[in-house]
CSV table of C-alpha atoms in Angstrom, one decimal:
chain,number,residue,atom,x,y,z
M,183,UNK,CA,0.9,-18.7,2.0
M,184,UNK,CA,3.1,-21.6,2.3
M,185,UNK,CA,2.9,-23.6,5.4
M,186,UNK,CA,5.3,-26.4,6.7
M,187,UNK,CA,3.8,-29.0,9.0
M,188,UNK,CA,5.6,-31.0,11.2
M,189,UNK,CA,4.7,-33.1,14.1
M,190,UNK,CA,5.3,-30.3,17.0
M,191,UNK,CA,4.8,-33.1,19.5
M,192,UNK,CA,7.9,-35.2,20.8
M,193,UNK,CA,8.3,-38.9,18.8
M,194,UNK,CA,9.6,-41.4,21.0
M,195,UNK,CA,11.0,-44.4,19.9
M,196,UNK,CA,12.1,-47.7,21.2
M,197,UNK,CA,16.0,-48.5,20.1
M,198,UNK,CA,16.3,-50.5,17.0
M,199,UNK,CA,12.8,-49.7,15.9
M,200,UNK,CA,12.4,-47.2,12.8
M,201,UNK,CA,11.6,-43.5,13.5
M,202,UNK,CA,9.3,-42.0,11.3
M,203,UNK,CA,9.0,-38.6,10.8
M,204,UNK,CA,6.5,-36.4,9.1
M,205,UNK,CA,7.0,-33.3,6.8
M,206,UNK,CA,3.6,-31.5,5.3
M,207,UNK,CA,3.4,-28.6,3.1
M,208,UNK,CA,0.8,-26.6,1.7
M,209,UNK,CA,0.1,-24.0,-0.7
M,210,UNK,CA,3.0,-24.0,-2.9
M,211,UNK,CA,5.4,-26.8,-4.8
M,212,UNK,CA,8.8,-27.5,-4.1
M,213,UNK,CA,11.0,-28.6,-6.4
M,214,UNK,CA,13.3,-30.0,-3.5
M,215,UNK,CA,13.2,-31.0,0.0
M,216,UNK,CA,16.0,-30.7,2.5
M,217,UNK,CA,16.3,-32.5,5.7
M,218,UNK,CA,18.6,-31.2,8.6
M,219,UNK,CA,19.4,-32.8,12.5
M,220,UNK,CA,19.6,-29.8,15.3
M,221,UNK,CA,21.2,-30.6,18.2
M,222,UNK,CA,20.8,-28.6,21.6
M,223,UNK,CA,22.9,-25.5,21.6
M,224,UNK,CA,23.9,-26.2,17.6
M,225,UNK,CA,23.6,-25.2,14.2
M,226,UNK,CA,21.5,-27.7,12.3
M,227,UNK,CA,23.2,-30.0,10.1
M,228,UNK,CA,22.7,-31.1,6.5
M,229,UNK,CA,21.2,-34.8,6.1
M,230,UNK,CA,19.3,-35.1,2.8
M,231,UNK,CA,18.2,-33.8,0.0
M,232,UNK,CA,15.2,-35.1,-2.0
M,233,UNK,CA,14.2,-33.6,-5.8
M,234,UNK,CA,10.9,-34.0,-6.8
M,235,UNK,CA,11.3,-36.3,-9.4
M,236,UNK,CA,12.5,-38.7,-7.1
M,237,UNK,CA,10.3,-40.8,-4.4
M,238,UNK,CA,12.9,-42.4,-2.7
M,239,UNK,CA,16.8,-41.6,-1.3
M,240,UNK,CA,18.7,-43.6,1.2
M,241,UNK,CA,21.4,-42.8,3.2
M,242,UNK,CA,22.9,-45.3,5.1
M,243,UNK,CA,20.1,-46.0,7.9
M,244,UNK,CA,18.3,-43.0,6.6
M,245,UNK,CA,15.5,-43.0,3.7
M,246,UNK,CA,13.6,-39.8,2.7
M,247,UNK,CA,10.8,-40.2,0.5
M,248,UNK,CA,8.5,-37.2,-1.6
M,249,UNK,CA,4.9,-37.4,-2.6
M,250,UNK,CA,4.1,-34.5,-4.2
M,251,UNK,CA,0.4,-36.1,-4.6
M,252,UNK,CA,0.2,-35.7,-1.1
M,253,UNK,CA,2.5,-32.7,-0.3
M,254,UNK,CA,4.3,-34.8,1.9
M,255,UNK,CA,8.0,-36.4,2.8
M,256,UNK,CA,8.7,-39.3,5.0
M,257,UNK,CA,11.9,-38.9,7.0
M,258,UNK,CA,13.1,-42.8,8.3
M,259,UNK,CA,15.7,-43.5,10.1
M,260,UNK,CA,16.4,-47.4,10.9
M,261,UNK,CA,17.6,-49.6,13.5
M,262,UNK,CA,17.4,-46.0,15.6
M,263,UNK,CA,20.5,-45.4,18.4
M,264,UNK,CA,19.8,-43.4,21.3
M,265,UNK,CA,22.5,-41.1,19.5
M,266,UNK,CA,19.9,-40.4,16.9
M,267,UNK,CA,18.2,-38.1,19.6
M,268,UNK,CA,17.6,-34.8,18.6
M,269,UNK,CA,15.2,-32.4,16.4
M,270,UNK,CA,14.6,-33.1,12.8
M,271,UNK,CA,13.8,-30.4,10.7
M,272,UNK,CA,12.3,-30.3,7.1
M,273,UNK,CA,12.8,-27.3,4.0
M,274,UNK,CA,11.0,-27.7,1.2
M,275,UNK,CA,12.4,-25.4,-2.0
M,276,UNK,CA,10.8,-23.8,-4.6
M,277,UNK,CA,13.9,-24.0,-7.0
M,278,UNK,CA,17.9,-24.5,-5.6
M,279,UNK,CA,17.9,-20.5,-5.7
M,280,UNK,CA,14.9,-20.4,-3.5
M,281,UNK,CA,15.5,-19.1,0.3
M,282,UNK,CA,15.3,-21.9,2.4
M,283,UNK,CA,12.3,-21.9,4.7
M,284,UNK,CA,12.3,-24.7,7.2
M,285,UNK,CA,9.9,-26.4,9.4
M,286,UNK,CA,9.8,-26.0,13.4
M,287,UNK,CA,11.2,-29.3,13.5
M,288,UNK,CA,9.8,-32.6,15.4
M,289,UNK,CA,11.8,-33.5,18.3
M,290,UNK,CA,12.7,-37.2,18.3
M,291,UNK,CA,14.0,-39.6,21.7
M,292,UNK,CA,15.5,-42.8,21.0
M,293,UNK,CA,14.8,-44.6,24.1
M,294,UNK,CA,17.4,-47.3,25.5
B,45,UNK,CA,32.5,-28.1,3.5
B,46,UNK,CA,32.4,-25.1,5.0
B,47,UNK,CA,33.5,-24.5,8.6
B,48,UNK,CA,31.9,-21.2,9.9
B,49,UNK,CA,32.6,-19.6,13.9
B,50,UNK,CA,30.4,-17.4,15.4
B,51,UNK,CA,30.7,-15.4,18.3
B,52,UNK,CA,30.2,-14.9,21.2
B,53,UNK,CA,28.4,-18.3,22.0
B,54,UNK,CA,26.0,-16.7,24.0
B,55,UNK,CA,25.5,-13.4,26.1
B,56,UNK,CA,23.1,-12.3,28.8
B,57,UNK,CA,22.4,-8.1,27.6
B,58,UNK,CA,20.0,-5.4,29.2
B,59,UNK,CA,17.7,-3.6,27.5
B,60,UNK,CA,18.3,-1.0,25.3
B,61,UNK,CA,21.7,-2.1,24.4
B,62,UNK,CA,22.7,-3.6,21.6
B,63,UNK,CA,25.0,-6.8,20.5
B,64,UNK,CA,27.2,-7.2,17.7
B,65,UNK,CA,27.4,-10.9,16.8
B,66,UNK,CA,30.6,-11.9,14.3
B,67,UNK,CA,30.2,-15.0,11.7
B,68,UNK,CA,33.6,-15.9,9.9
B,69,UNK,CA,33.9,-18.9,7.2
B,70,UNK,CA,36.9,-20.5,6.5
B,71,UNK,CA,36.1,-20.0,3.1
B,72,UNK,CA,35.3,-17.5,0.4
B,73,UNK,CA,31.1,-17.6,-0.3
B,74,UNK,CA,28.9,-15.1,-2.1
B,75,UNK,CA,26.1,-15.0,0.5
B,76,UNK,CA,25.7,-15.2,4.0
B,77,UNK,CA,22.9,-15.4,5.5
B,78,UNK,CA,21.2,-14.2,9.3
B,79,UNK,CA,18.2,-16.1,11.0
B,80,UNK,CA,16.7,-16.4,14.6
B,81,UNK,CA,15.5,-19.2,16.0
B,82,UNK,CA,13.0,-18.3,19.1
B,83,UNK,CA,12.1,-20.8,21.6
B,84,UNK,CA,10.0,-24.1,20.7
B,85,UNK,CA,10.1,-22.3,17.1
B,86,UNK,CA,11.7,-23.0,13.5
B,87,UNK,CA,14.0,-21.0,11.9
B,88,UNK,CA,13.7,-17.6,10.3
B,89,UNK,CA,15.6,-16.0,8.1
B,90,UNK,CA,16.2,-12.0,9.2
B,91,UNK,CA,18.4,-10.9,5.8
B,92,UNK,CA,21.0,-12.5,3.4
B,93,UNK,CA,24.3,-10.3,3.5
B,94,UNK,CA,25.9,-10.7,0.1
B,95,UNK,CA,29.7,-9.2,-0.2
B,96,UNK,CA,29.8,-5.1,-1.4
B,97,UNK,CA,26.2,-4.4,-1.5
B,98,UNK,CA,23.4,-3.4,1.4
B,99,UNK,CA,22.2,-6.7,3.5
B,100,UNK,CA,18.1,-8.0,1.9
B,101,UNK,CA,15.8,-7.9,4.6
B,102,UNK,CA,12.9,-10.4,4.6
B,103,UNK,CA,9.2,-9.2,5.6
B,104,UNK,CA,9.1,-8.1,9.7
B,105,UNK,CA,13.1,-7.3,9.5
B,106,UNK,CA,14.5,-3.9,9.3
B,107,UNK,CA,18.1,-2.4,8.9
B,108,UNK,CA,17.6,-0.2,12.2
B,109,UNK,CA,17.3,-2.9,14.1
B,110,UNK,CA,19.4,-5.6,12.6
B,111,UNK,CA,22.7,-3.4,10.6
B,112,UNK,CA,24.5,-6.2,9.0
B,113,UNK,CA,28.1,-5.8,8.1
B,114,UNK,CA,30.0,-7.6,4.9
B,115,UNK,CA,33.2,-6.1,4.8
B,116,UNK,CA,34.6,-9.3,2.7
B,117,UNK,CA,33.9,-12.7,1.1
B,118,UNK,CA,34.7,-14.5,4.9
B,119,UNK,CA,33.1,-12.5,7.6
B,120,UNK,CA,30.1,-10.9,8.2
B,121,UNK,CA,28.2,-9.3,11.1
B,122,UNK,CA,24.7,-9.6,12.8
B,123,UNK,CA,24.1,-6.6,15.3
B,124,UNK,CA,20.8,-6.6,17.6
B,125,UNK,CA,20.0,-2.9,18.6
B,126,UNK,CA,17.8,-1.3,21.0
B,127,UNK,CA,17.2,-4.7,22.3
B,128,UNK,CA,14.2,-6.1,24.8
B,129,UNK,CA,13.1,-9.0,25.9
B,130,UNK,CA,11.5,-10.3,22.8
B,131,UNK,CA,15.1,-10.2,20.8
B,132,UNK,CA,15.7,-13.8,23.5
B,133,UNK,CA,16.5,-15.9,20.8
B,134,UNK,CA,19.5,-18.0,19.2
B,135,UNK,CA,21.0,-16.2,16.0
B,136,UNK,CA,22.9,-18.2,13.6
B,137,UNK,CA,24.3,-17.2,10.4
B,138,UNK,CA,25.2,-19.9,7.9
B,139,UNK,CA,26.1,-20.1,4.5
B,140,UNK,CA,25.7,-22.3,1.0
B,141,UNK,CA,27.9,-25.1,0.1
B,142,UNK,CA,29.0,-25.1,-3.5
B,143,UNK,CA,26.4,-26.7,-5.1
B,144,UNK,CA,23.6,-24.3,-3.5
B,145,UNK,CA,21.5,-27.4,-2.5
B,146,UNK,CA,22.4,-27.0,1.4
B,147,UNK,CA,23.2,-24.5,4.1
B,148,UNK,CA,26.4,-24.8,6.8
B,149,UNK,CA,25.7,-23.2,10.0
B,150,UNK,CA,27.5,-21.6,12.6
B,151,UNK,CA,26.7,-23.5,16.2
B,152,UNK,CA,24.5,-19.8,17.2
B,153,UNK,CA,24.4,-17.2,19.9
B,154,UNK,CA,22.2,-17.8,22.1
B,155,UNK,CA,21.3,-14.3,23.3
B,156,UNK,CA,18.7,-13.8,27.0
B,157,UNK,CA,17.8,-9.6,27.1
B,158,UNK,CA,16.7,-8.7,30.5
């Protein structure tokens, strides 16, 4: 069955450094991969989508990579700030009409 | 973007009772989705609700336990029936963006069953 793995351990990063989160998937080949941010007590908020033919995508301080050979996506936040502290969820999709299935998410703490 | 209002935001319920969660969207949407997020777990899709037809349930979820209504293109309800403590969770409704490439979520309903 399809499996999505995100680091379940919380990630602590010093303010100003780059935070890198990992999303690994097995048993399928998604054409798209989404990343969401979720704050406590709130619903997830969409951040970025990357397609299988895009190796990298950027949005302000965010960068996402998609390696279909390794079956992995990396999510980077550069010049991290305490306000970036949240849980980040990845969601690989087979196609645009596919139902969206989420990983468990990684909790990120940016330490001042 | 879509603005989704969900209520109640939280509730504490007794075992054996039912709770209906409402979801209102500020624009017309074809499909609405209901997710559950148990403590420390990922979001799990419960069902997809289309206006004018019965909801489509995912494996492990049944209509008798989670009846859904979708009376129009901007509104849906999810009922959690005959609740047990195992139903304690966050319930979220969501809709797709216009290009079907992302979801917008309500702020969720935190349900605790005693």
